[in-house]
Short mmCIF file of C-alpha atoms in Angstrom, two decimals:
data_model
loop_
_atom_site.label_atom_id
_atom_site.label_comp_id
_atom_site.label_asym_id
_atom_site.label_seq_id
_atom_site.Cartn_x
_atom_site.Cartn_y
_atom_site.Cartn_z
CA UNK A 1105 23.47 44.18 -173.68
CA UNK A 1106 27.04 43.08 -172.42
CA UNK A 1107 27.21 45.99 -170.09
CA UNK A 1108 24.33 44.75 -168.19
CA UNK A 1109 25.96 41.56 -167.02
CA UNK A 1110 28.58 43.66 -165.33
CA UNK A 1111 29.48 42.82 -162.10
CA UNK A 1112 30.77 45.18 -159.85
CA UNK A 1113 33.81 44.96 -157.70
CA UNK A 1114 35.13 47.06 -154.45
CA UNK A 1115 39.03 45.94 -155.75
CA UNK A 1116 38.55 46.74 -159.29
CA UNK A 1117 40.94 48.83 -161.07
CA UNK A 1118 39.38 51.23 -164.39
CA UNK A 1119 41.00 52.13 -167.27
CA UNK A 1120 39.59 54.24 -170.25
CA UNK A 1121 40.86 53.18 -173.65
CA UNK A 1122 40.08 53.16 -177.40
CA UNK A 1123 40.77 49.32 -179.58
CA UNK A 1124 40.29 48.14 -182.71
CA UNK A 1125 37.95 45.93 -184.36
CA UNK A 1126 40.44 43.03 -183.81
CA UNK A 1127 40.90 43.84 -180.45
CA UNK A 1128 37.48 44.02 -179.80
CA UNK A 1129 36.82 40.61 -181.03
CA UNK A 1130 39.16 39.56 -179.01
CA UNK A 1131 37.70 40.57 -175.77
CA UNK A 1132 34.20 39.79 -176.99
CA UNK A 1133 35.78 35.93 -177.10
CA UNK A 1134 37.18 36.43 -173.44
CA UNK A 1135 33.83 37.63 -172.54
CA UNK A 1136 32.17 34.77 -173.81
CA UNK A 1137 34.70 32.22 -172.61
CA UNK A 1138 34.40 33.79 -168.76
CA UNK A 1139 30.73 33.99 -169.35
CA UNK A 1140 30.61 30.47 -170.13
CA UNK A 1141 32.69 29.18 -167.30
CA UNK A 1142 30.52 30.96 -164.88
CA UNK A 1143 31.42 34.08 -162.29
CA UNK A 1144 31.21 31.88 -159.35
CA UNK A 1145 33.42 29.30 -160.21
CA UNK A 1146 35.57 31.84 -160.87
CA UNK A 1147 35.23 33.14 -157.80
CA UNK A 1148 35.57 30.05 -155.50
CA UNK A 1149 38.81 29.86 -157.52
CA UNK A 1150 41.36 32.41 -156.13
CA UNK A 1151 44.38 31.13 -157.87
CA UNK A 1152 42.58 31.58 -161.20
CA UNK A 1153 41.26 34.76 -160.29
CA UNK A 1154 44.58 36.28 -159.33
CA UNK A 1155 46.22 35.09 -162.64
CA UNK A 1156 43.09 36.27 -164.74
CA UNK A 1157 44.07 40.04 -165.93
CA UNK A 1158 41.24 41.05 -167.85
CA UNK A 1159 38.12 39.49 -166.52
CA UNK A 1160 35.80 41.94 -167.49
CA UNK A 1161 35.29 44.27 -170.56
CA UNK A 1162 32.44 46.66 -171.05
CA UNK A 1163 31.69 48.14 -174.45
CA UNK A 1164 29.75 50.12 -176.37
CA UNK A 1165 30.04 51.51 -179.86
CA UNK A 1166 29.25 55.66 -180.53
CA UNK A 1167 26.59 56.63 -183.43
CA UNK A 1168 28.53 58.91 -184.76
CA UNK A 1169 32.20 57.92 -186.03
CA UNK A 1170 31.21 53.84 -185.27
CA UNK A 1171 34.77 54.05 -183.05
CA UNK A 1172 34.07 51.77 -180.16
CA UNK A 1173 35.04 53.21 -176.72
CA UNK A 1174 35.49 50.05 -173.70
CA UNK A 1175 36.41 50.21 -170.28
CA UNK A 1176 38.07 47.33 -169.68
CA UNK A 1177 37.84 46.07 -165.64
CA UNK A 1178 40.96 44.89 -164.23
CA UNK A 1179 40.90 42.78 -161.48
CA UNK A 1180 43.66 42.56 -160.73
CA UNK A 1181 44.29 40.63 -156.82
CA UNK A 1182 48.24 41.82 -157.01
CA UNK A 1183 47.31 45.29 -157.59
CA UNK A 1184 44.96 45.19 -154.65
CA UNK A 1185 47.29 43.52 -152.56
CA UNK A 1186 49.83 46.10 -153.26
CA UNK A 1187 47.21 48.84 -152.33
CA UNK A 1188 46.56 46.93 -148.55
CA UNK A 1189 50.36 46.71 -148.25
CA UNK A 1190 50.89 49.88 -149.08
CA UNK A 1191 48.55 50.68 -146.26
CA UNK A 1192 49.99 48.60 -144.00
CA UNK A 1193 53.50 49.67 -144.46
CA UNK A 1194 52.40 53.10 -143.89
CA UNK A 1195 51.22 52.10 -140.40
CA UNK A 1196 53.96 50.44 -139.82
CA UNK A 1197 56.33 53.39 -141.10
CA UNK A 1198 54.10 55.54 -138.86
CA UNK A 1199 54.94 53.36 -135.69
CA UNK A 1200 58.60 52.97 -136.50
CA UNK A 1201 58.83 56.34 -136.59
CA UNK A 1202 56.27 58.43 -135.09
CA UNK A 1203 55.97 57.13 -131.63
CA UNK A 1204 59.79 58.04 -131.02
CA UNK A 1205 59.04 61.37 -132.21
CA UNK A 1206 55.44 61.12 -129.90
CA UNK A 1207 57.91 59.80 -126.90
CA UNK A 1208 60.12 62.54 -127.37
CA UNK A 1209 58.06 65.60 -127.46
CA UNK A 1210 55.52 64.03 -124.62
CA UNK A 1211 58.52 63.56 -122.50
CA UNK A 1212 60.01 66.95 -122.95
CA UNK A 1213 56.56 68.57 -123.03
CA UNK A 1214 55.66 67.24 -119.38
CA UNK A 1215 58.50 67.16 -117.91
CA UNK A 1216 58.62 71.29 -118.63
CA UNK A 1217 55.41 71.88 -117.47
CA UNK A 1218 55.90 69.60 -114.54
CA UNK A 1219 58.99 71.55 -113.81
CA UNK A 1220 57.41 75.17 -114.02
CA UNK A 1221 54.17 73.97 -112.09
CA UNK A 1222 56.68 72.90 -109.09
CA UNK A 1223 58.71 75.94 -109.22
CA UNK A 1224 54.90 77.46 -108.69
CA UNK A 1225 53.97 75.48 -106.09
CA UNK A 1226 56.73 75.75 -104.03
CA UNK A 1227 56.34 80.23 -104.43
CA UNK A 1228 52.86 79.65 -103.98
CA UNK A 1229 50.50 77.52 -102.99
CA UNK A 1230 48.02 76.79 -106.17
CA UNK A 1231 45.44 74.64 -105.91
CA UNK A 1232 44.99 75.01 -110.02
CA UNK A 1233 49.12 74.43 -110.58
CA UNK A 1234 48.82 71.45 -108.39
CA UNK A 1235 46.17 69.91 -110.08
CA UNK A 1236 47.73 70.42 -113.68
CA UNK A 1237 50.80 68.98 -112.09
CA UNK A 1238 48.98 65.85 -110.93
CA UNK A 1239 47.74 65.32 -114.56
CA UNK A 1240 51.10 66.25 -116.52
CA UNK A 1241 52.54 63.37 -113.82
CA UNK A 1242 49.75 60.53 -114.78
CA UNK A 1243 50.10 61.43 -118.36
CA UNK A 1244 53.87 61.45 -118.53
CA UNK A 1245 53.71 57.91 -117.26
CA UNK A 1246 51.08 56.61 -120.00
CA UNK A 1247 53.74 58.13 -122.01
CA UNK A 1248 56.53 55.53 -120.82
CA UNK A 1249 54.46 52.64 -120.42
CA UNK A 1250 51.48 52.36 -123.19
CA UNK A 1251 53.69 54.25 -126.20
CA UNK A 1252 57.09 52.11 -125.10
CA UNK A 1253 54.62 48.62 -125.72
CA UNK A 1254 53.18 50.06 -128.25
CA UNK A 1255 56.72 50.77 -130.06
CA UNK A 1256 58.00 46.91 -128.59
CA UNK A 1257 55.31 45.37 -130.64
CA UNK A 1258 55.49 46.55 -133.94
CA UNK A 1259 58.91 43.71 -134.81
CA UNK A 1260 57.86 42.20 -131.46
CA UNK A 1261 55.20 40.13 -129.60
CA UNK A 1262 54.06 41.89 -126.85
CA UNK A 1263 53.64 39.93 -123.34
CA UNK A 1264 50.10 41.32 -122.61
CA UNK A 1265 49.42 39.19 -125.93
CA UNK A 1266 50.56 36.08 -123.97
CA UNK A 1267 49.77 36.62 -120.08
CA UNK A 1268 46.50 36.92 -119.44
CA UNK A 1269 47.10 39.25 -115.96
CA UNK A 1270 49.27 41.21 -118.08
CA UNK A 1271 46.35 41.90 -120.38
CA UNK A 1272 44.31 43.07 -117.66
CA UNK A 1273 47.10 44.88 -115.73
CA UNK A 1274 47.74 47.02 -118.92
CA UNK A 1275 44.01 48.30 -119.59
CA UNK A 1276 43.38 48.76 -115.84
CA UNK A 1277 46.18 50.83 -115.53
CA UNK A 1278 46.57 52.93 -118.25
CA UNK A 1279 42.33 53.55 -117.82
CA UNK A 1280 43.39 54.59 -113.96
CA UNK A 1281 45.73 56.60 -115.46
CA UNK A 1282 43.37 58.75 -118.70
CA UNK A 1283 40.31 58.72 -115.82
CA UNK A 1284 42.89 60.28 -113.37
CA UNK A 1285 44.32 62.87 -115.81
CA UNK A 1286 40.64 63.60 -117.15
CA UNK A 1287 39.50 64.20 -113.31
CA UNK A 1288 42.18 66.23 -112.63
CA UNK A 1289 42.14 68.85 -115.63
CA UNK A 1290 37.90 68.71 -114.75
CA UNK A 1291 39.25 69.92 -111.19
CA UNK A 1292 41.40 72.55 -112.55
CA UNK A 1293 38.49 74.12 -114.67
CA UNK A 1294 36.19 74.05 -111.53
CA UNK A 1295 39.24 75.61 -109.80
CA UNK A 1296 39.47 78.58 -111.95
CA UNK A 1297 35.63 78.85 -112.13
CA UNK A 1298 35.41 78.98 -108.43
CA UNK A 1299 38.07 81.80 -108.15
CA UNK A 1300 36.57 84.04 -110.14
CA UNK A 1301 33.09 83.29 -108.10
CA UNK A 1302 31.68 86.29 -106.75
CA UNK A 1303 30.19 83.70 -103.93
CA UNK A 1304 32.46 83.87 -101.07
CA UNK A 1305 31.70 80.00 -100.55
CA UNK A 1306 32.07 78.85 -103.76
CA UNK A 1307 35.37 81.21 -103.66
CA UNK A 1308 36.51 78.62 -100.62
CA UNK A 1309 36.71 75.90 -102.44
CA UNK A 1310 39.90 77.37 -104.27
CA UNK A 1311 42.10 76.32 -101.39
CA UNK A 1312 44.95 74.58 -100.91
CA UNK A 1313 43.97 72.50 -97.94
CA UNK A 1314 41.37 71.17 -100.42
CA UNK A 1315 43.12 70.83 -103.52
CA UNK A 1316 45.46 68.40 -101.32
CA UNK A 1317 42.31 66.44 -100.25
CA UNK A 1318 40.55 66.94 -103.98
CA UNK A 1319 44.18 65.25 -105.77
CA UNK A 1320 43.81 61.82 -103.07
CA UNK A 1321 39.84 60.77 -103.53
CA UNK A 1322 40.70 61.16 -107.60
CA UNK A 1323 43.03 58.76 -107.20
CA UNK A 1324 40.94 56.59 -105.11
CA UNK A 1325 38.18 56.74 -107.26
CA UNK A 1326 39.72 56.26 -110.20
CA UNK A 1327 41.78 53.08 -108.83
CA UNK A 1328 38.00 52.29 -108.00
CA UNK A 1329 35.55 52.70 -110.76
CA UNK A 1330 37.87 50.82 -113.29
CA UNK A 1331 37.92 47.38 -111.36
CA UNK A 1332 36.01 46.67 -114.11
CA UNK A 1333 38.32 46.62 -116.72
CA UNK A 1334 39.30 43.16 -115.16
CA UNK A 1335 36.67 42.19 -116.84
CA UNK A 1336 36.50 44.04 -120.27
CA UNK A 1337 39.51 42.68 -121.42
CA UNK A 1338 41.65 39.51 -122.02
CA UNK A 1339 43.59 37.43 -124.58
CA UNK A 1340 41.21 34.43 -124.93
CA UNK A 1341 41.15 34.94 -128.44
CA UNK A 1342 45.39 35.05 -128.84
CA UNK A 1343 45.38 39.06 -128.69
CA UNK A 1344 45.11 41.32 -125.81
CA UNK A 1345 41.56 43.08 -127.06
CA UNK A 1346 37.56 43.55 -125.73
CA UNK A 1347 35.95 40.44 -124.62
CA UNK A 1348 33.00 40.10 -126.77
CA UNK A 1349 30.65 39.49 -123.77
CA UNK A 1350 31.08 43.36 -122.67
CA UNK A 1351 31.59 45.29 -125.94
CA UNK A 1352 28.49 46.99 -125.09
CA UNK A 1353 29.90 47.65 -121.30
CA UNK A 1354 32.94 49.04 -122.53
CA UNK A 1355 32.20 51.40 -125.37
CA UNK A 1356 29.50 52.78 -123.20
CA UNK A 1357 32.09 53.01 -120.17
CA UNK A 1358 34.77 54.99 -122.85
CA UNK A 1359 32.04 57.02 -124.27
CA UNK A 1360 30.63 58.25 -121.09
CA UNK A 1361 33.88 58.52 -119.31
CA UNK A 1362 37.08 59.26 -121.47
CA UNK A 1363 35.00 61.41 -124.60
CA UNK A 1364 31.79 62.90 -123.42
CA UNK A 1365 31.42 63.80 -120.01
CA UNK A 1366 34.88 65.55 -119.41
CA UNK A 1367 35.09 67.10 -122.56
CA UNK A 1368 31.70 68.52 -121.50
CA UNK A 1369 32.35 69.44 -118.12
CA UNK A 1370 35.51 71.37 -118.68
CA UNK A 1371 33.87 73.48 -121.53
CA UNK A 1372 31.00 74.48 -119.11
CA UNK A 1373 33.26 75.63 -116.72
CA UNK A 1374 35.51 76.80 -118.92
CA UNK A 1375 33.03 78.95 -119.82
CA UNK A 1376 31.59 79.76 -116.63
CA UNK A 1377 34.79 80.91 -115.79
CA UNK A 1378 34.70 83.22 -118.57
CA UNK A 1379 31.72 84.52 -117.57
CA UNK A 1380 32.79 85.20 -113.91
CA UNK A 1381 35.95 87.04 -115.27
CA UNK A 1382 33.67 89.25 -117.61
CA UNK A 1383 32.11 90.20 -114.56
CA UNK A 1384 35.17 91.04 -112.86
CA UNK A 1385 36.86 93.63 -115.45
CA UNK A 1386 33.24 95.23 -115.52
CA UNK A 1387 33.31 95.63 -111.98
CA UNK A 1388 36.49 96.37 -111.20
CA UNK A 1389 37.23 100.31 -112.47
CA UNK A 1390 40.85 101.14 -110.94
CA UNK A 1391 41.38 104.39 -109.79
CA UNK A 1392 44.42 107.02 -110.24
CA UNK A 1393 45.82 105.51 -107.33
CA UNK A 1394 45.09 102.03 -107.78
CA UNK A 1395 45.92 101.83 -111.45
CA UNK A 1396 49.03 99.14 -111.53
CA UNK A 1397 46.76 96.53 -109.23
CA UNK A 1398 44.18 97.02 -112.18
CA UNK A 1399 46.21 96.44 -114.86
CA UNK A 1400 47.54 93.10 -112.91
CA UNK A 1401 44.20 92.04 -112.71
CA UNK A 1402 43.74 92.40 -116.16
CA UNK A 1403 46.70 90.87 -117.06
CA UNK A 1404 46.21 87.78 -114.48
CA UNK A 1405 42.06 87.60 -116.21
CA UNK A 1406 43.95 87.11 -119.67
CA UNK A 1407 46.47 84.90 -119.25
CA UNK A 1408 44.46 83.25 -117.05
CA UNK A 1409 41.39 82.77 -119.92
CA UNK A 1410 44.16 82.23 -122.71
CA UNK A 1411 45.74 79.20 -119.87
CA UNK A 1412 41.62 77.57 -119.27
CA UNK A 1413 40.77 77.82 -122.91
CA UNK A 1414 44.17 76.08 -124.42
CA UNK A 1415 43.63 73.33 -122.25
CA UNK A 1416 40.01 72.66 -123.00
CA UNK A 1417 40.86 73.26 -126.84
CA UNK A 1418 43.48 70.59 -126.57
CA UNK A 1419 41.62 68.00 -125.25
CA UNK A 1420 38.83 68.08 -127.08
CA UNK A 1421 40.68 68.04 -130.48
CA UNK A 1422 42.86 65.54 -129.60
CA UNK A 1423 39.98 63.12 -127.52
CA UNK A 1424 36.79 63.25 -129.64
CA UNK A 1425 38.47 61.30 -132.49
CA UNK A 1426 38.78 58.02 -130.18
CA UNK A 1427 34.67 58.24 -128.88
CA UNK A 1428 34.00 58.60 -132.90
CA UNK A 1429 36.03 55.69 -133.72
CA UNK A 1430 34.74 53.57 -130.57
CA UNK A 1431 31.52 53.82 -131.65
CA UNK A 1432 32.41 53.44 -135.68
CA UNK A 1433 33.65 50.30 -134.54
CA UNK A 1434 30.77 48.89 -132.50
CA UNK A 1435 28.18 49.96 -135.08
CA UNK A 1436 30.03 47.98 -137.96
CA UNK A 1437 31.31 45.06 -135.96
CA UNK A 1438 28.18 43.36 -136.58
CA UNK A 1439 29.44 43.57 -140.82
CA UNK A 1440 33.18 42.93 -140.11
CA UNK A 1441 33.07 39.23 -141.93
CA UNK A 1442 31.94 41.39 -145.12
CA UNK A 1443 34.52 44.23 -144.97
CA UNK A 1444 36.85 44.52 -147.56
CA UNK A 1445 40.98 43.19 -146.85
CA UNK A 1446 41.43 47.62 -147.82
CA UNK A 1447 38.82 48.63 -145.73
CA UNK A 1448 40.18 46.39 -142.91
CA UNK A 1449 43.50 48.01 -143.21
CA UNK A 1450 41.91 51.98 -143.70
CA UNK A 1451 40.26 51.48 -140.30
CA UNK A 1452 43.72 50.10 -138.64
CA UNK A 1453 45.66 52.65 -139.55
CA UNK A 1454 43.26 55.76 -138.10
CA UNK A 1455 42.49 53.77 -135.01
CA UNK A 1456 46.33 53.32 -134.98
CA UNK A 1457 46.59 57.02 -135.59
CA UNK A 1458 44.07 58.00 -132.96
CA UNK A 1459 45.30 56.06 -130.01
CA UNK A 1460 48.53 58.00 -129.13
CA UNK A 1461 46.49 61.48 -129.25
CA UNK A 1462 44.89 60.22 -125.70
CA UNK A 1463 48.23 60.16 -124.40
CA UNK A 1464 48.49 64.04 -125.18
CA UNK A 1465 45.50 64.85 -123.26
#
């Protein structure tokens, strides 16, 4: 049967239509001619197989009017080039576009909270408002530096693509920067957990004096435990991307450090918190006399829950999309030579989708 020496294509186009007996014939000598000439000559030969419309044409004829039905196979190489530059000019519509709109809202949107979290830290010392400050600070300059070269080298070469120190300066810095802002919102969770201790000495570690000592050893160690991204990175290959020598190193470092472990930390204090604070308004039963200080506390138990859980929400939905990819990526770089050109430019444009969200963490 002629339907058995189909060959099936990921760039293949189908279309359902009903011939004649003249047309039929017509294909059937097609058939036979690329038959003859052999699929993988055809193949080795991309000019012809651009030019060839109708390479393929599967038939069969019903029992019961003897119309024949075919599905006739385009390949058709400009079609599936238009489908991969479609793609591609989305991404590149995306970057022309979105990251101004991602630059505008991330600067307004830190620079607010920044300003109200000074205004509280200058009523009242805070250890939480300080910490949240700290973070809105490192992620407000991620903002202004990864976004801006991001935005440079969509009609432009970037430098880190042709200095090699630049291409490590970048990654070590902006990773200082997402471990900093990660360690910091971590600290604010414990923060609010330890408040709402019942445990007078876990309650001391809500202080000021060590919020102020907390904020300097996070940036130490985060300065510190990404020396190694000296190493994870460089532009031996004409790019600024992962040297292949410490793939493994590096998504295990991002999976550990920018996707699991903080997303997991601040939802088991964030929780912990919650359950300290259901302890609280079961405990605390206001009298006559007393009853405005125990509707503050309410009030102060509410916003402060609705204030722990937005954060943790946040940064979780817009983090665990880059540890997915990460590890997408290592898992099928082994089968890149055999990806598809569309496939190639699918997974470009969601990685290119999901690297700004880190910056809104």
């Amino acid at each position: 049967m002629v339907s058995n020496l189909t060959l099936y294509y990921s760039n293949h186009i189908v279309v359902y239509e009903k011939t004649s007996q003249d047309q039929l014939q017509q294909f059937r000598h097609r058939w036979r001619k690329l038959k003859d000439s052999g699929y993988q000559k055809l193949e080795s030969r991309q000019g012809d197989r651009q030019r060839f419309w109708t390479v393929y044409n599967v038939f069969k004829t019903t029992k019961s009017n003897k119309k024949v039905t075919f599905i006739r196979l385009l390949i058709s190489q400009e079609l599936f080039n238009m489908s991969v530059t479609t793609i591609n000019n989305i991404q590149l519509q995306l970057g022309r576009f979105g990251i101004p709109i991602l630059l505008t809202l991330g600067n307004v949107g830190n620079l607010f909270t920044a300003w109200i979290l000074i205004r509280t830290v200058k009523q009242r010392a805070n250890p939480c408002a300080l910490y949240l400050l700290c973070a809105s600070l490192a992620n407000w300059v991620i903002i202004n530096t990864l976004l801006v070269g991001a935005y440079y080298g969509i009609d432009h070469i970037e430098p880190v693509h042709k200095s090699n120190i630049l291409c490590k300066l970048r990654w070590y810095g902006g990773y200082v920067l997402f471990i900093a802002s990660r360690n910091f919102m971590i600290r604010a969770c414990v923060d609010r957990w330890a408040l709402c201790s019942q445990n007078p000495k876990i309650r001391s570690f809500s202080q000021s004096k060590i919020a102020h000592r907390v904020t300097f050893l996070i940036i130490i160690s985060s300065a510190l435990m990404n020396i190694c991204f000296f190493f994870f990175f460089d532009n031996s290959s004409g790019r600024c991307a992962t040297n292949p020598l410490y793939t493994l190193a590096y998504t295990s470092y991002s999976l550990t450090f920018i996707g699991i472990l903080p997303s997991s930390l601040m939802i088991l204090f964030g929780f912990l918190a919650r359950y300290n604070l259901t302890k609280i308004r079961l405990r605390v039963q206001p009298v006559d006399g007393d009853r405005a200080r125990g509707i503050q506390i309410h009030k102060r138990d509410h916003d402060l829950m609705k204030m722990l859980f937005g954060e943790v929400f946040v940064f979780c939905v817009t983090t665990c999309p880059f540890p997915c990819s990460l590890l997408y990526n290592y898992l099928t770089a082994s089968i890149t030579s055999s990806k598809t050109p569309i496939r190639v430019a699918i997974e470009s444009l969601i990685n290119f989708i999901i690297q700004p969200l880190l910056t809104f963490t």
